[in-house]
Short mmCIF file of C-alpha atoms and ligand atoms in Angstrom, two decimals:
data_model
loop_
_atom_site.label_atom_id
_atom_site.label_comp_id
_atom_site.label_asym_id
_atom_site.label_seq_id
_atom_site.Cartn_x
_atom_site.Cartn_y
_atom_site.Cartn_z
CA UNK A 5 -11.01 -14.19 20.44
CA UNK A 6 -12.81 -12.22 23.22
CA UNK A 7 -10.72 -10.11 24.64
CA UNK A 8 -11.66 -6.59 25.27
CA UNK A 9 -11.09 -3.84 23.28
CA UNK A 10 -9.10 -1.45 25.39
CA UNK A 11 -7.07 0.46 22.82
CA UNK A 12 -8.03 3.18 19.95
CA UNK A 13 -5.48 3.97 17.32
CA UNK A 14 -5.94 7.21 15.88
CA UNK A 15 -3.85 8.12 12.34
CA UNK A 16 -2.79 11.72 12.40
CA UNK A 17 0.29 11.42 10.29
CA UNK A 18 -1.23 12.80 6.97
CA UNK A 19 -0.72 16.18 5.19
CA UNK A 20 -3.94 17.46 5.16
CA UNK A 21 -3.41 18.76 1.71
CA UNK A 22 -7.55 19.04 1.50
CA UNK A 23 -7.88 21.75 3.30
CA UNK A 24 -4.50 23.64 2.17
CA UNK A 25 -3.92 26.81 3.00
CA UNK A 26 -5.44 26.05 5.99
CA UNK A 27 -3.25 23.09 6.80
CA UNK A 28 0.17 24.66 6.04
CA UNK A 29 0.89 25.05 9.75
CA UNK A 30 -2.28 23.98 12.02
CA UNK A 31 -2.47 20.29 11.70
CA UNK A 32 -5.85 19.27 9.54
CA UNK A 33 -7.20 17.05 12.87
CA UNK A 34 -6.98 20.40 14.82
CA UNK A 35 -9.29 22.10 12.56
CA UNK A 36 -12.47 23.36 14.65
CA UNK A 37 -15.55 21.89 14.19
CA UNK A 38 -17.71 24.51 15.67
CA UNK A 39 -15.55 25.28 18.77
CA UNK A 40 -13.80 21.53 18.98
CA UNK A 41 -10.83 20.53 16.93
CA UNK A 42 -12.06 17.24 14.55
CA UNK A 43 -9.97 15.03 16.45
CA UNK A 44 -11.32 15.54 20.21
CA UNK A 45 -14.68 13.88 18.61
CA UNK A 46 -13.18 11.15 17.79
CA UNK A 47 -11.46 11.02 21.18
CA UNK A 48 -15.14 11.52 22.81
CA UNK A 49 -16.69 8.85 20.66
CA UNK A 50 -13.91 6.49 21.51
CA UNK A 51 -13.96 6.76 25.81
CA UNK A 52 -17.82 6.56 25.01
CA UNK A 53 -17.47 3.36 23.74
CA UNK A 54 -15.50 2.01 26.56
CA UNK A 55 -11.94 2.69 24.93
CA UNK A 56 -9.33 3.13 28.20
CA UNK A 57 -6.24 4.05 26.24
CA UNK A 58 -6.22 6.26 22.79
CA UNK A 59 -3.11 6.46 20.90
CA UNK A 60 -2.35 9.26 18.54
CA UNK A 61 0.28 8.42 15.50
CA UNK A 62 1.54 11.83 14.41
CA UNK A 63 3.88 13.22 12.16
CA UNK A 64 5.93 15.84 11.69
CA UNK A 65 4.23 19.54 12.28
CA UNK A 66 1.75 18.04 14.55
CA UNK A 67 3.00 19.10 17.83
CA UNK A 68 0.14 21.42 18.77
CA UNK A 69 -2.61 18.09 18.84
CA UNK A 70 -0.43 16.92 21.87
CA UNK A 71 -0.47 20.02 23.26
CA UNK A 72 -4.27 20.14 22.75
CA UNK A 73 -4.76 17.29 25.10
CA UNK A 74 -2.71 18.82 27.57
CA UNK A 75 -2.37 20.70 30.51
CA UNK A 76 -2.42 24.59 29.38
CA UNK A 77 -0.85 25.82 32.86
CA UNK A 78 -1.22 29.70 31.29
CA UNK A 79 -4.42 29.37 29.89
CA UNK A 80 -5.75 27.93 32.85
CA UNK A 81 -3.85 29.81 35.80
CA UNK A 82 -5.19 32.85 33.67
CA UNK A 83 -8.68 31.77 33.81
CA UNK A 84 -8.70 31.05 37.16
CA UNK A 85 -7.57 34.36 38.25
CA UNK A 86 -10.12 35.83 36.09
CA UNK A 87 -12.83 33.95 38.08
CA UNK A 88 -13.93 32.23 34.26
CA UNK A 89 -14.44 28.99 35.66
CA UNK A 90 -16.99 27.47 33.03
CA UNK A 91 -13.80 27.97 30.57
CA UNK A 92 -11.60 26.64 32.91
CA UNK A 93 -13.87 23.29 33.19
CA UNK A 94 -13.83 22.98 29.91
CA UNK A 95 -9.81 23.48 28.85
CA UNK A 96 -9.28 20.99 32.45
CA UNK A 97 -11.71 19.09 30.81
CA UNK A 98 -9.99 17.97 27.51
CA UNK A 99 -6.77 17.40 29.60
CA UNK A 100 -8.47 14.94 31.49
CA UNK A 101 -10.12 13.07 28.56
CA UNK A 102 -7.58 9.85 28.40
CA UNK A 103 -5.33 8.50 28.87
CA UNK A 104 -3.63 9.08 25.55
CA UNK A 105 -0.24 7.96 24.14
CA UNK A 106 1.89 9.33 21.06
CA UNK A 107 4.03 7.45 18.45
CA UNK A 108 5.77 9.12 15.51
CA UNK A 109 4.95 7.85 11.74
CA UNK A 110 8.34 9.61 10.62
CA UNK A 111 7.29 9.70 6.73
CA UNK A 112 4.05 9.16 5.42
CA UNK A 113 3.80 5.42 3.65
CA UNK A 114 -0.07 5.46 4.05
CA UNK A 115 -2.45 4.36 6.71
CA UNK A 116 -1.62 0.97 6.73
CA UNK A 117 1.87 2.01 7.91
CA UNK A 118 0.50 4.47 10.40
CA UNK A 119 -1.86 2.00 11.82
CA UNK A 120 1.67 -0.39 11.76
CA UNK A 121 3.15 2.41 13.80
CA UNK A 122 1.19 1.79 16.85
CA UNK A 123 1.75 -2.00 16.88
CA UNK A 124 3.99 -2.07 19.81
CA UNK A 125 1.53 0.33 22.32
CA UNK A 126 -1.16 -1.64 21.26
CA UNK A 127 0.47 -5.30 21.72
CA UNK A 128 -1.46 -8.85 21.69
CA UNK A 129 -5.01 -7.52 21.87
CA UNK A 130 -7.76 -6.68 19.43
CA UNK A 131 -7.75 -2.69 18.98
CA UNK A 132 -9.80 -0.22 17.47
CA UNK A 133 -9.23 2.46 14.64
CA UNK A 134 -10.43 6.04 14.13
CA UNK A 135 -9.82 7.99 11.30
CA UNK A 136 -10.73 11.62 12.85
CA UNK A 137 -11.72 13.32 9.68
CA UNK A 138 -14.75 10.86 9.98
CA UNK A 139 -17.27 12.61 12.47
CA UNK A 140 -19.70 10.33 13.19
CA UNK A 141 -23.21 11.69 14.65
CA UNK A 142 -25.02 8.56 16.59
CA UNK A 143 -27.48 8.01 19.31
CA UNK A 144 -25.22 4.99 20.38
CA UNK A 145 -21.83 5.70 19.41
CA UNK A 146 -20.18 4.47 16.31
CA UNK A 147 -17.12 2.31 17.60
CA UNK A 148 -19.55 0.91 20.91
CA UNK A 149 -22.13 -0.24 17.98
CA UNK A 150 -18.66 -2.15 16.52
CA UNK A 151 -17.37 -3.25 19.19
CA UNK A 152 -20.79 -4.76 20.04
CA UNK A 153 -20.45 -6.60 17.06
CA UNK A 154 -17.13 -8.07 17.85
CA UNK A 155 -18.31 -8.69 20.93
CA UNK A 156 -20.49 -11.32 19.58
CA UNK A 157 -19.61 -12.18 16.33
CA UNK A 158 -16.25 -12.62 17.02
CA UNK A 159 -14.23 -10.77 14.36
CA UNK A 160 -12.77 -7.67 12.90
CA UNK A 161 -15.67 -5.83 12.18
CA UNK A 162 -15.12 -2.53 9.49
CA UNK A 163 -17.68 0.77 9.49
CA UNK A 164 -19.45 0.82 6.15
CA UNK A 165 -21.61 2.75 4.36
CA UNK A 166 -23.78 2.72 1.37
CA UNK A 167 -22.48 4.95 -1.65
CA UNK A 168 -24.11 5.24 -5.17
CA UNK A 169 -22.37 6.47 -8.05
CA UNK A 170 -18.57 7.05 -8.68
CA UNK A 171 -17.77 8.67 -5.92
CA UNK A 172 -17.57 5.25 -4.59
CA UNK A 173 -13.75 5.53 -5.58
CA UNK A 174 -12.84 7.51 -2.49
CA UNK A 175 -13.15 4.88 -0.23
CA UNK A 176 -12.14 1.03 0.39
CA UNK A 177 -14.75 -1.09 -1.00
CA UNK A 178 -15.95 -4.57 0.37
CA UNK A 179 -17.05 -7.58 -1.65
CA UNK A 180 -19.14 -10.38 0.05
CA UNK A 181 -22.71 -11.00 0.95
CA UNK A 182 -25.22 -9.78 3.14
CA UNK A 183 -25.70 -11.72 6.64
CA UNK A 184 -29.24 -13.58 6.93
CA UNK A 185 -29.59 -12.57 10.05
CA UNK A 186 -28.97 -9.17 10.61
CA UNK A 187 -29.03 -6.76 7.70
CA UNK A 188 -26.66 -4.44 8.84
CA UNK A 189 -23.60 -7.24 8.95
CA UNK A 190 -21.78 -8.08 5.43
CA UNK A 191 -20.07 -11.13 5.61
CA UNK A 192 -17.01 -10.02 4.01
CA UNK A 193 -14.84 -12.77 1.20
CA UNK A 194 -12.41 -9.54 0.49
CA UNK A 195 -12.15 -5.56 -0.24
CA UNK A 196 -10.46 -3.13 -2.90
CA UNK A 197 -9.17 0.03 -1.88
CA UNK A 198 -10.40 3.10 -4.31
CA UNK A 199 -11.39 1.10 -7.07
CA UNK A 200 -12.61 2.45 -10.55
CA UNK A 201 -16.60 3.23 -10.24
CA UNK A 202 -16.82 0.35 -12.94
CA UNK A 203 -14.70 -1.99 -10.97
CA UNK A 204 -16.00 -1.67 -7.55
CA UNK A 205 -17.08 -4.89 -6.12
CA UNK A 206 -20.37 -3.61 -4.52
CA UNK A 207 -21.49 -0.45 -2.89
CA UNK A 208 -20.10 -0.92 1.01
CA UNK A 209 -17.61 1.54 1.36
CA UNK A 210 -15.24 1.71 4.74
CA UNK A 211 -15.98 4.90 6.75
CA UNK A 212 -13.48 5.47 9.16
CA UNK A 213 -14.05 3.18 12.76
CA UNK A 214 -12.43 -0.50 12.72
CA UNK A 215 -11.83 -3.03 15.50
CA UNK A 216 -9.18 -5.08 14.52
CA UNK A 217 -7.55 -8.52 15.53
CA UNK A 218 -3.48 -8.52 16.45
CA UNK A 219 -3.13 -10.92 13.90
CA UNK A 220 -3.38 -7.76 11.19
CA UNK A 221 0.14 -6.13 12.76
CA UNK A 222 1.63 -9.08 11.57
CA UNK A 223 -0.24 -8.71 8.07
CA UNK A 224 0.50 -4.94 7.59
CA UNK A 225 4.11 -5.77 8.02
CA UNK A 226 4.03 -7.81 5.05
CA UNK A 227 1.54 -5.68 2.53
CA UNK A 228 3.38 -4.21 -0.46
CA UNK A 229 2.50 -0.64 -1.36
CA UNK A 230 -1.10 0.06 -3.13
CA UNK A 231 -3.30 2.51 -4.26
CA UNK A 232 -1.33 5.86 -4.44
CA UNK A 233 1.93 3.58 -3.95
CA UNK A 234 1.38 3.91 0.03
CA UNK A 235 1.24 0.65 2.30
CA UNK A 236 -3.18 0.61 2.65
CA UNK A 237 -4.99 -0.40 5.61
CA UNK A 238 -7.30 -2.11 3.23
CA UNK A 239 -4.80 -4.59 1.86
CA UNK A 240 -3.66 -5.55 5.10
CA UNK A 241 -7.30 -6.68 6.09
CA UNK A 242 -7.80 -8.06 2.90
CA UNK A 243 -4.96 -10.16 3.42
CA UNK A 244 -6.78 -10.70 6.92
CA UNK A 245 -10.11 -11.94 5.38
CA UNK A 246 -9.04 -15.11 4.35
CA UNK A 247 -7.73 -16.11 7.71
CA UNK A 248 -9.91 -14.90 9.82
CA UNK A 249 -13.55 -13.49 9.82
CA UNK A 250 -14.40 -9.72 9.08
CA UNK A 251 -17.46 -8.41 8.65
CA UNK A 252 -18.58 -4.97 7.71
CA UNK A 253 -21.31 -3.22 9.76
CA UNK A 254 -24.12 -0.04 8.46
CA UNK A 255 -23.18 1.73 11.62
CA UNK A 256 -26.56 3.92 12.95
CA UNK A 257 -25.60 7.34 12.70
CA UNK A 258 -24.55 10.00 10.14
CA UNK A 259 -21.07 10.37 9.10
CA UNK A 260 -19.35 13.53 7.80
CA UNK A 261 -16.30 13.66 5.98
CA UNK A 262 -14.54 16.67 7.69
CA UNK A 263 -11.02 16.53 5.79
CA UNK A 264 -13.04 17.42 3.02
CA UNK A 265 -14.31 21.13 2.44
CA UNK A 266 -17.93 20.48 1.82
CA UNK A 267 -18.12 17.51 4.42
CA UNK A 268 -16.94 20.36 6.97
CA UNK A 269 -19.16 22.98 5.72
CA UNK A 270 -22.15 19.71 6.19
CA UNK A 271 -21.18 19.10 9.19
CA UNK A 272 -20.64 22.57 11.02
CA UNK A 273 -24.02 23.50 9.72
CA UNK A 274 -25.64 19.90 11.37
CA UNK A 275 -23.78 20.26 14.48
CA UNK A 276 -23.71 24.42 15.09
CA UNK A 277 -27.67 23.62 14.56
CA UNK A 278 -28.11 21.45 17.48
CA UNK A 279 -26.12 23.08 19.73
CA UNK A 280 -28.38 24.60 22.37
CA UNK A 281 -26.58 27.45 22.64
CA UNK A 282 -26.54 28.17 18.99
CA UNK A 283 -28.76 26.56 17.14
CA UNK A 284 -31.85 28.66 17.93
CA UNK A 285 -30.20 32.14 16.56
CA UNK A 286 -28.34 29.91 13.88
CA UNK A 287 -31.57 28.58 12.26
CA UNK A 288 -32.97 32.34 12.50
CA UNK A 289 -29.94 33.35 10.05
CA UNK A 290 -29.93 30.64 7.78
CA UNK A 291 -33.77 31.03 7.23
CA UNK A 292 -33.13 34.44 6.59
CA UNK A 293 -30.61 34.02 4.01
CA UNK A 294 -34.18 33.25 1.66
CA UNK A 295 -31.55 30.74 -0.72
C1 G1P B 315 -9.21 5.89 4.10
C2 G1P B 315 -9.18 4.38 3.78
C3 G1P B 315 -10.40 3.99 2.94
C4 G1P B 315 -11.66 4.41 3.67
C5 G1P B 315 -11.62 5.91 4.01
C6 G1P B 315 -12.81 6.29 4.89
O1 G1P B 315 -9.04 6.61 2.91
O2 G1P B 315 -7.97 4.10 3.08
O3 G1P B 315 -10.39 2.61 2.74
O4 G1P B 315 -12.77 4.11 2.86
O5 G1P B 315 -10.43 6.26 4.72
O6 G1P B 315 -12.82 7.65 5.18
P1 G1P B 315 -8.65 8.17 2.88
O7 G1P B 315 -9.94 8.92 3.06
O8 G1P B 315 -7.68 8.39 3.99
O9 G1P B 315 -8.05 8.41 1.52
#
């Protein structure tokens, strides 16, 4: 299989519940990250990898992420007429991102059935995944670095990291070995999604980016409810692994976990910091904090 990958599915179907109150009303992916809602850096990562076509799978209450990528005719006619054209570029900007596509997840059976949701826009091709509440900071972006690997090893190929200790039982969790040749593949034999700490199979957990064969629509359709009693995105590739190959990949970069309060606070600290335009006077107040 060596088609391209074209396509980025993006789950947005989930509650959020997190970062409640917060997420009562404003949908958890619109949460700002500095001045950018979590999502649109997944969006950026994705066209920066090559990705042509993103689609969104929403829910209900998550109106305003379409609108986000948008055309805001007031906001912009406004701007215009107020001569603040560096504003303007950047709302015009976001518009003009992608080309992006919407499908509805009407009630929330997990991420294997939002990922299921998309099967249609997506069709016969190998696609890619983004979770958005995974912000990934890389030189080379995350999903390019993947789809690299596809590229030339020829299969699915799942974002891992390395996690000691119990909180290992947040994630999906691969078993298999280590490739020879490269360090950073795993040659996966199969995967557990949120395991006990004393039953997880080693310490790879999934972070958010996948590429994906077709052949996994087919599986998804088939996978029973798991973990949490929702239809898991990890049992459909398990059931994946023993047709095809899949590897997992330790991805260069740092992730944050930004549907999670302290992996937001992490990250808008990391990012406001190397901002140009705020990191200087940002570093000058946290130094003087004296912690
Ligand atoms: C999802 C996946 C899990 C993966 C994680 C990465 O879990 O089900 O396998 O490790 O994303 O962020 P969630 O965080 O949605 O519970």
């Amino acid at each position: 299989m060596k088609k391209r990958i074209r396509k980025a599915v993006f789950p947005a179907g989930g509650l959020g519940t997190r970062f409640l109150p917060a997420t009562k009303v404003i949908p958890k992916e619109m949460l700002a990250l500095v001045d950018k809602p979590i999502i649109q850096y997944g969006v950026e990562e994705a066209i920066a990898s090559g990705i042509e076509h993103i689609i969104i799978v929403t829910g209900r209450g998550k109106s305003a992420i379409a609108d986000h990528f948008d055309h805001s005719f007031e906001l912009e006619a406004t701007l215009e007429r107020r001569g603040k054209h560096e504003l303007l570029a950047v709302s015009r900007g976001v518009s003009g991102l992608a080309r992006i596509s919407y499908v509805r997840q009407k009630e929330p059976l997990g991420l294997g059935h939002a990922v299921l949701c998309a099967k249609d826009l997506v069709g016969d091709e190998p696609f890619a995944v983004v979770l958005p509440d995974d912000v990934i900071d890389a030189k080379v972006p995350c999903l390019r670095q993947m789809i690299r690997v596809f590229d030339q090893r020829g299969g699915s190929v799942l974002a891992t990291q390395t996690v000691e200790g119990p909180g290992i039982s947040a994630y999906g969790v691969l078993s298999g070995s280590q490739d020879p040749d490269n360090p950073r593949i795993y040659n996966c034999t199969g995967m557990v999604e949120k395991p006990k700490f004393e039953d997880a199979p080693s310490k790879q957990a999934i972070i958010g980016r996948y590429v994906l064969t077709p052949r996994v629509f087919e599986l998804l359709e088939q996978t029973t409810p798991g973990a949490g009693g929702e239809i898991q995105l990890t049992d459909g590739i398990l059931a994946l692994v023993k047709e095809e190959k899949v590897f997992g990949y330790t991805f260069e970069g740092k992730r944050f976990d930004a549907g999670d309060k302290f992996g937001m606070l992490q990250a808008t600290v990391e990012f406001a910091l190397k901002r140009s335009d705020l990191g200087p006077q940002f570093r000058e107040y946290l130094k003087g904090l004296q912690l």
